[in-house]
Amino acid sequence: MTKFLPFHLPDIGDEEIESVLAVLRSGWLTTGSKAKQFEQEFAAMVGARHAVAVNSCTAALHLALEAIGVQEGDEVIVPTMTFAATAEVVTYFKAKPVLVDCTEETLNIDPRAIEEAITEKTKAIIPVHFAGHPCEMDQILDLARAHHLHVIEDAAHALPARYRGKIVGSIADATCFSFYATKTVTTGEGGMVTTDNPEWAARIRGMSLHGLSRDAWNRYSAQGSWGYEIVSPGFKYNLTDMAAALGIPQLHKCEQFWKIREHYAALYWDGLSGLPELILPSAADHVQHAWHLYAIQLRPDRMRIGRNMAIDLLKKEGIGCSVHFIPLHLHPYYRERWGYRPADFPVASKVFDRIISLPLYPKMTEDDVQRVIAAVRKLIGDYRL
Ligand SMILES: Cc1ncc(COP(=O)(O)O)c(C=O)c1O
């Protein structure tokens, strides 16, 4: 029987295991010196003044919107081509997630669609760097400046990525990263907010731990003292030292992991680019693509089978695939609560029927990549029109 190649496997080495064990042996498990070190190294890596570690990107997005003051009745512009988290956090404030379409080239939020969606109530824009390809940040920031809006980047896929030489994490008002199990750097579950604004950083830090004036380290460590004040009713979003201890060696390997993913993306390009049945992802000249995902599109006018059947057939060949994303406007909540229709988002609606994410991660071997290429080529050979 063919060995199954999972859609993703994390690359956890002895460094990560030793680092987590050291925390387990230390007696300090929750947010402490490891979380602090992770924040400092992360901030330095992306060139941001402040980094606050939290337990998910969802928490990071929630806290960033809270820090910029999103309130009931506000509108926040979000791409429909994203995961649940990007828009759900807007609803936490009883604000409206205003969905907009993506561009065909990168599947990133379309700056023209953003402009059309801006109203008096718009407070912020959350661009998502789809698959790790940075959005057109200059255009988005220009629009934001002209309309006095904040820009919070959802960089769940974009570590490490660059836009016109600037590393993602130091471009917009705040940037939110994910260390979920499938992401390019993982802590199992985890996230980070980066910002250059000291007030927002302090607010995010405080609100990530119940809105307290002091965290556990400042209360329970040898140099701390027991007192604290509740400054504001906050949340429980702090990252544990166990998770941070996993994240630190992962961060040290971030560049090395990226080089492997970039190499595998190039192998996919070499192996699949001659096929008229496929549309392949590529990186614009002015960006560094993080290559978190490799999302191909199957052209329905050239194939006898659709996307779902293609995924089933690849699975039978032992290749695990996924779909990023089911656009938000196709989900019951967004259809029923906000009245969005497929025709409102022609690009995302069309792309959804065609898109397949192939495995792309450093734990794969070159042979694995060639196996995926062979399986995709066979599928196309068998089912082309
Ligand atoms: C684009 C995007 N934003 C946000 C998230 C949420 O990340 P987390 O699971 O760390 O909350 C994800 C997770 O997959 C994502 O893909």
Coordinates of C-alpha atoms and ligand atoms in Angstrom, one line a residue:
M1 CA 0.0 0.0 0.0
T2 CA 1.2 3.5 -0.8
K3 CA 2.5 5.5 2.2
F4 CA 0.2 8.4 3.0
L5 CA 1.8 11.9 2.8
P6 CA 0.0 14.1 5.2
F7 CA -1.0 17.6 4.2
H8 CA 1.2 18.9 7.0
L9 CA 3.7 17.7 9.6
P10 CA 5.5 20.0 12.0
D11 CA 9.3 19.8 12.0
I12 CA 10.1 19.4 15.7
G13 CA 13.8 18.6 16.5
D14 CA 15.7 17.7 19.6
E15 CA 16.3 21.5 20.3
E16 CA 12.6 22.0 20.7
I17 CA 12.2 18.9 22.9
E18 CA 15.1 19.9 25.1
S19 CA 13.8 23.5 25.3
V20 CA 10.3 22.4 26.5
L21 CA 11.8 19.8 28.9
A22 CA 13.9 22.5 30.5
V23 CA 10.8 24.5 31.2
L24 CA 9.0 21.5 32.6
R25 CA 11.9 20.9 34.9
S26 CA 12.3 24.5 35.9
G27 CA 9.0 24.8 37.8
W28 CA 7.8 27.9 35.9
L29 CA 5.2 26.8 33.4
T30 CA 3.1 29.8 32.6
T31 CA 4.1 33.2 31.1
G32 CA 7.6 34.1 32.3
S33 CA 11.1 34.5 31.1
K34 CA 10.7 32.2 28.0
A35 CA 7.7 34.2 26.8
K36 CA 9.7 37.4 27.3
Q37 CA 12.7 35.9 25.3
F38 CA 10.4 34.7 22.5
E39 CA 8.8 38.2 22.3
Q40 CA 12.2 40.0 22.2
E41 CA 13.7 37.7 19.6
F42 CA 10.5 37.9 17.5
A43 CA 10.4 41.7 17.6
A44 CA 14.1 41.8 16.6
M45 CA 13.4 39.4 13.7
V46 CA 10.6 41.4 12.1
G47 CA 12.0 44.8 13.0
A48 CA 9.1 45.9 15.3
R49 CA 9.5 47.9 18.5
H50 CA 7.1 45.7 20.5
A51 CA 5.9 42.1 20.4
V52 CA 3.3 40.6 22.7
A53 CA 3.0 36.8 22.8
V54 CA -0.5 35.4 23.1
N55 CA -2.1 32.0 22.8
S56 CA -3.5 32.3 19.2
C57 CA -3.6 34.6 16.2
T58 CA -7.3 34.9 16.9
A59 CA -6.5 36.4 20.3
A60 CA -3.9 38.7 18.6
L61 CA -6.4 40.0 16.1
H62 CA -9.0 40.5 18.9
L63 CA -6.6 42.4 21.1
A64 CA -5.3 44.5 18.2
L65 CA -8.8 45.6 17.3
E66 CA -9.5 46.3 21.0
A67 CA -6.4 48.4 21.3
I68 CA -7.3 50.6 18.3
G69 CA -10.7 51.1 19.8
V70 CA -13.2 49.2 17.6
Q71 CA -16.7 49.6 19.0
E72 CA -20.3 48.5 18.5
G73 CA -21.6 49.7 15.1
D74 CA -18.2 50.2 13.5
E75 CA -17.2 48.5 10.3
V76 CA -14.0 46.6 9.6
I77 CA -13.0 45.5 6.1
V78 CA -11.9 41.9 5.8
P79 CA -11.3 39.7 2.7
T80 CA -13.8 36.9 2.1
M81 CA -10.9 34.7 1.2
T82 CA -9.8 33.9 4.7
F83 CA -10.2 31.7 7.7
A84 CA -13.0 32.2 10.3
A85 CA -10.8 34.0 12.7
T86 CA -10.1 37.2 10.7
A87 CA -13.8 38.2 10.6
E88 CA -15.1 36.6 13.7
V89 CA -13.0 38.9 16.0
V90 CA -14.9 41.9 14.5
T91 CA -18.2 40.5 15.7
Y92 CA -16.8 40.3 19.2
F93 CA -17.3 44.1 19.4
K94 CA -20.8 44.0 17.8
A95 CA -19.1 45.6 14.8
K96 CA -19.7 44.6 11.2
P97 CA -17.3 42.5 9.2
V98 CA -17.5 44.0 5.7
L99 CA -16.3 41.3 3.3
V100 CA -14.5 42.2 0.1
D101 CA -13.3 40.2 -2.9
C102 CA -9.7 39.2 -3.8
T103 CA -7.6 39.6 -6.9
E104 CA -7.1 36.7 -9.4
E105 CA -3.3 36.9 -9.3
T106 CA -2.6 36.5 -5.6
L107 CA -6.0 35.8 -4.0
N108 CA -5.2 38.7 -1.7
I109 CA -7.7 41.4 -0.8
D110 CA -8.4 43.7 -3.8
P111 CA -7.4 47.3 -3.0
R112 CA -10.1 48.6 -5.4
A113 CA -12.8 46.5 -3.6
I114 CA -11.5 48.0 -0.3
E115 CA -12.0 51.5 -1.6
E116 CA -15.5 50.8 -2.7
A117 CA -16.4 49.3 0.7
I118 CA -15.2 52.3 2.8
T119 CA -18.0 54.1 4.5
E120 CA -18.3 56.7 7.4
K121 CA -18.4 53.8 9.8
T122 CA -15.2 52.1 8.6
K123 CA -12.7 51.9 11.4
A124 CA -10.0 49.4 10.1
I125 CA -8.9 47.1 7.4
I126 CA -7.5 43.6 8.0
P127 CA -5.5 42.5 5.0
V128 CA -4.6 38.8 5.0
H129 CA -1.4 37.8 3.3
F130 CA -2.9 34.8 1.6
A131 CA -0.6 31.7 1.6
G132 CA 2.3 34.0 2.6
H133 CA 2.2 36.4 -0.4
P134 CA 2.1 39.9 1.0
C135 CA -0.8 42.1 0.1
E136 CA -0.4 45.4 -1.8
M137 CA 0.4 47.3 1.4
D138 CA 1.4 50.6 -0.2
Q139 CA -2.1 50.9 -1.8
I140 CA -3.8 49.7 1.3
L141 CA -1.9 52.1 3.6
D142 CA -2.5 55.0 1.2
L143 CA -6.3 54.3 1.4
A144 CA -6.1 54.0 5.1
R145 CA -4.3 57.3 5.5
A146 CA -6.7 59.1 3.2
H147 CA -9.7 57.8 5.2
H148 CA -8.2 57.8 8.7
L149 CA -8.4 54.1 9.1
H150 CA -6.1 51.6 11.0
V151 CA -4.5 48.7 9.2
I152 CA -4.1 45.4 11.2
E153 CA -2.4 42.8 9.2
D154 CA -3.4 39.2 9.5
A155 CA 0.0 37.6 9.0
A156 CA -1.0 34.1 10.0
H157 CA 0.6 32.8 6.8
A158 CA 3.4 35.4 6.4
L159 CA 6.4 34.4 8.5
P160 CA 8.9 35.2 7.0
A161 CA 7.6 37.5 4.2
R162 CA 8.7 40.8 2.8
Y163 CA 7.0 43.6 0.9
R164 CA 9.2 46.0 -1.1
G165 CA 12.1 45.0 1.2
K166 CA 10.2 45.5 4.4
I167 CA 9.6 42.4 6.6
V168 CA 6.0 41.7 7.4
G169 CA 5.6 42.6 11.0
S170 CA 6.8 46.2 10.8
I171 CA 4.7 47.6 7.9
A172 CA 1.2 48.4 9.3
D173 CA -0.2 49.7 12.6
A174 CA -0.1 46.2 14.1
T175 CA 0.6 42.7 12.7
C176 CA -0.8 39.4 14.0
F177 CA 1.0 36.1 13.6
S178 CA -0.1 32.5 14.2
F179 CA 1.9 29.6 15.7
Y180 CA -0.8 27.1 15.1
A181 CA 0.3 23.5 14.5
T182 CA 0.4 23.8 10.7
K183 CA 2.0 27.2 10.5
T184 CA 5.6 28.0 9.4
V185 CA 6.8 28.4 13.0
T186 CA 4.7 26.5 15.6
T187 CA 4.1 26.5 19.3
G188 CA 1.1 24.0 18.9
E189 CA -1.2 26.9 19.6
G190 CA 0.1 30.5 19.8
G191 CA 0.2 33.9 18.4
M192 CA 2.0 37.3 18.4
V193 CA 1.1 40.9 17.9
T194 CA 3.8 43.3 16.8
T195 CA 3.5 47.1 16.7
D196 CA 5.6 50.2 17.0
N197 CA 3.0 52.0 19.1
P198 CA 3.9 51.7 22.8
E199 CA 0.4 52.5 24.0
W200 CA -1.2 49.8 21.9
A201 CA 1.5 47.3 23.0
A202 CA 0.9 48.1 26.7
R203 CA -2.9 47.8 26.2
I204 CA -2.6 44.5 24.3
R205 CA -0.3 43.1 27.0
G206 CA -2.6 44.2 29.8
M207 CA -5.8 43.0 28.1
S208 CA -4.1 39.6 27.3
L209 CA -4.1 38.9 31.0
H210 CA -7.5 40.0 32.5
G211 CA -6.6 43.7 32.2
L212 CA -4.3 43.4 35.2
S213 CA -1.6 46.0 36.0
R214 CA 1.0 43.2 36.7
D215 CA 1.5 39.8 35.1
A216 CA 2.3 36.6 37.0
W217 CA 6.1 37.1 36.6
N218 CA 5.8 40.4 38.3
R219 CA 3.8 38.9 41.1
Y220 CA 5.3 35.5 41.8
S221 CA 8.9 35.7 40.8
A222 CA 11.7 36.5 43.4
Q223 CA 11.8 40.1 42.4
G224 CA 8.0 40.5 42.1
S225 CA 5.3 41.5 44.7
W226 CA 1.7 40.2 45.1
G227 CA -0.3 43.4 44.4
Y228 CA -2.2 44.1 41.2
E229 CA -5.1 46.3 39.9
I230 CA -7.7 45.4 37.4
V231 CA -7.4 48.3 35.0
S232 CA -10.0 47.1 32.5
P233 CA -12.0 43.8 32.1
G234 CA -9.7 41.8 29.9
F235 CA -9.2 38.3 28.5
K236 CA -7.1 35.2 29.2
Y237 CA -4.9 35.1 26.2
N238 CA -1.3 34.8 27.6
L239 CA 1.2 32.4 26.0
T240 CA 2.7 29.8 28.4
D241 CA 6.5 29.4 28.8
M242 CA 6.1 25.8 27.6
A243 CA 4.7 27.1 24.3
A244 CA 7.3 29.9 24.1
A245 CA 10.1 27.3 24.8
L246 CA 8.9 25.4 21.7
G247 CA 8.7 28.7 19.7
I248 CA 12.2 29.9 20.3
P249 CA 14.1 27.1 18.5
Q250 CA 11.4 27.1 15.9
L251 CA 12.1 30.8 15.3
H252 CA 15.8 30.1 15.0
K253 CA 15.0 27.7 12.2
C254 CA 12.5 30.0 10.5
E255 CA 14.9 31.1 7.7
Q256 CA 16.1 27.6 7.1
F257 CA 12.6 26.3 7.0
W258 CA 11.6 29.1 4.5
K259 CA 14.5 28.2 2.2
I260 CA 13.3 24.6 2.0
R261 CA 9.7 25.7 1.3
E262 CA 10.9 28.1 -1.3
H263 CA 12.9 25.4 -3.0
Y264 CA 9.9 23.0 -2.9
A265 CA 7.7 25.7 -4.4
A266 CA 10.3 26.0 -7.2
L267 CA 10.2 22.2 -7.7
Y268 CA 6.4 22.4 -8.0
W269 CA 6.7 25.1 -10.6
D270 CA 9.2 23.1 -12.6
G271 CA 7.1 20.0 -12.4
L272 CA 3.7 21.5 -13.1
S273 CA 4.0 24.8 -15.0
G274 CA 3.7 23.3 -18.5
L275 CA 0.1 22.1 -17.8
P276 CA -2.7 24.3 -19.3
E277 CA -5.2 22.6 -17.0
L278 CA -3.6 24.3 -14.0
I279 CA -3.1 27.8 -12.6
L280 CA -0.1 27.9 -10.3
P281 CA 0.8 30.4 -7.6
S282 CA 3.8 32.7 -8.1
A283 CA 5.5 35.5 -6.2
A284 CA 5.4 39.1 -7.5
D285 CA 8.9 40.6 -8.1
H286 CA 8.6 43.0 -5.2
V287 CA 7.8 40.5 -2.5
Q288 CA 9.3 37.6 -0.6
H289 CA 6.6 34.9 -0.5
A290 CA 6.6 32.9 2.8
W291 CA 5.2 29.9 0.9
H292 CA 3.1 28.7 3.9
L293 CA 0.7 27.2 1.3
Y294 CA 0.9 26.1 -2.3
A295 CA -2.6 26.5 -3.6
I296 CA -3.1 25.4 -7.3
Q297 CA -6.2 25.9 -9.3
L298 CA -7.8 23.3 -11.6
R299 CA -9.3 24.9 -14.7
P300 CA -12.8 23.5 -15.0
D301 CA -13.0 24.3 -18.8
R302 CA -10.2 21.8 -19.3
M303 CA -11.0 19.0 -16.9
R304 CA -13.7 16.3 -16.7
I305 CA -13.7 16.3 -12.9
G306 CA -14.1 19.0 -10.3
R307 CA -12.0 20.0 -7.3
N308 CA -13.6 17.6 -4.8
M309 CA -13.1 14.6 -7.0
A310 CA -9.5 15.6 -7.6
I311 CA -8.8 15.8 -3.9
D312 CA -10.4 12.3 -3.4
L313 CA -8.3 10.9 -6.2
L314 CA -5.1 12.5 -4.8
K315 CA -6.0 11.0 -1.4
K316 CA -6.3 7.5 -3.1
E317 CA -2.7 8.1 -4.4
G318 CA -1.6 8.8 -0.8
I319 CA -1.4 12.6 -1.0
G320 CA -3.2 14.6 1.7
C321 CA -4.5 18.0 0.3
S322 CA -6.6 20.8 1.7
V323 CA -8.7 23.8 0.6
H324 CA -7.9 27.4 1.6
F325 CA -10.4 28.7 2.0
I326 CA -14.1 28.2 1.9
P327 CA -14.7 32.0 1.4
L328 CA -16.5 33.4 4.4
H329 CA -19.5 34.6 2.3
L330 CA -20.4 31.0 1.5
H331 CA -20.8 30.0 5.2
P332 CA -24.4 30.1 6.7
Y333 CA -23.6 32.7 9.3
Y334 CA -22.3 35.2 6.8
R335 CA -25.1 34.4 4.3
E336 CA -27.9 34.6 6.9
R337 CA -26.7 37.3 9.3
W338 CA -25.1 39.7 6.8
G339 CA -26.9 38.7 3.5
Y340 CA -23.8 38.1 1.5
R341 CA -24.3 36.3 -1.9
P342 CA -21.8 34.5 -4.2
A343 CA -22.3 37.1 -6.9
D344 CA -21.0 39.8 -4.5
F345 CA -17.5 38.2 -4.7
P346 CA -17.1 36.9 -8.2
V347 CA -13.3 36.1 -7.9
A348 CA -13.5 34.3 -4.6
S349 CA -16.7 32.4 -5.6
K350 CA -15.0 31.2 -8.8
V351 CA -11.7 30.3 -7.3
F352 CA -13.2 28.4 -4.4
D353 CA -14.5 25.7 -6.9
R354 CA -11.0 25.2 -8.3
I355 CA -8.5 25.5 -5.5
I356 CA -6.4 22.8 -3.9
S357 CA -3.6 23.2 -1.4
L358 CA -0.8 20.7 -2.0
P359 CA 1.5 19.7 0.8
L360 CA 4.4 22.1 1.3
Y361 CA 6.6 21.8 4.5
P362 CA 10.2 21.2 5.4
K363 CA 9.6 17.8 6.9
M364 CA 8.8 16.6 3.3
T365 CA 11.6 15.2 1.2
E366 CA 12.3 16.1 -2.4
D367 CA 11.0 12.7 -3.3
D368 CA 7.8 13.5 -1.6
V369 CA 7.5 16.6 -3.7
Q370 CA 8.2 14.6 -6.9
R371 CA 5.5 12.1 -5.7
V372 CA 3.0 14.9 -5.4
I373 CA 4.0 16.2 -8.9
A374 CA 3.6 12.8 -10.4
A375 CA 0.2 12.2 -8.8
V376 CA -1.1 15.6 -10.0
R377 CA 0.3 15.0 -13.5
K378 CA -1.4 11.5 -13.6
L379 CA -4.7 13.0 -12.4
I380 CA -4.6 15.5 -15.2
G381 CA -3.5 13.0 -17.8
D382 CA -6.4 10.7 -16.8
Y383 CA -9.1 13.4 -16.6
R384 CA -8.2 16.2 -19.0
L385 CA -10.9 17.2 -21.5
Ligands
LIG1 C1 -5.6 33.7 7.7 C2 -5.7 33.2 9.1 N1 -5.9 34.0 10.1 C3 -6.0 33.7 11.4 C4 -5.9 32.3 11.7 C5 -6.1 32.0 13.2 O1 -4.9 31.5 13.7 P1 -5.0 30.8 15.2 O2 -5.4 29.4 15.0 O3 -3.5 31.0 15.7 O4 -5.9 31.6 16.0 C6 -5.7 31.4 10.7 C7 -5.5 30.0 11.1 O5 -5.4 29.1 10.4 C8 -5.6 31.8 9.4 O6 -5.3 30.9 8.4

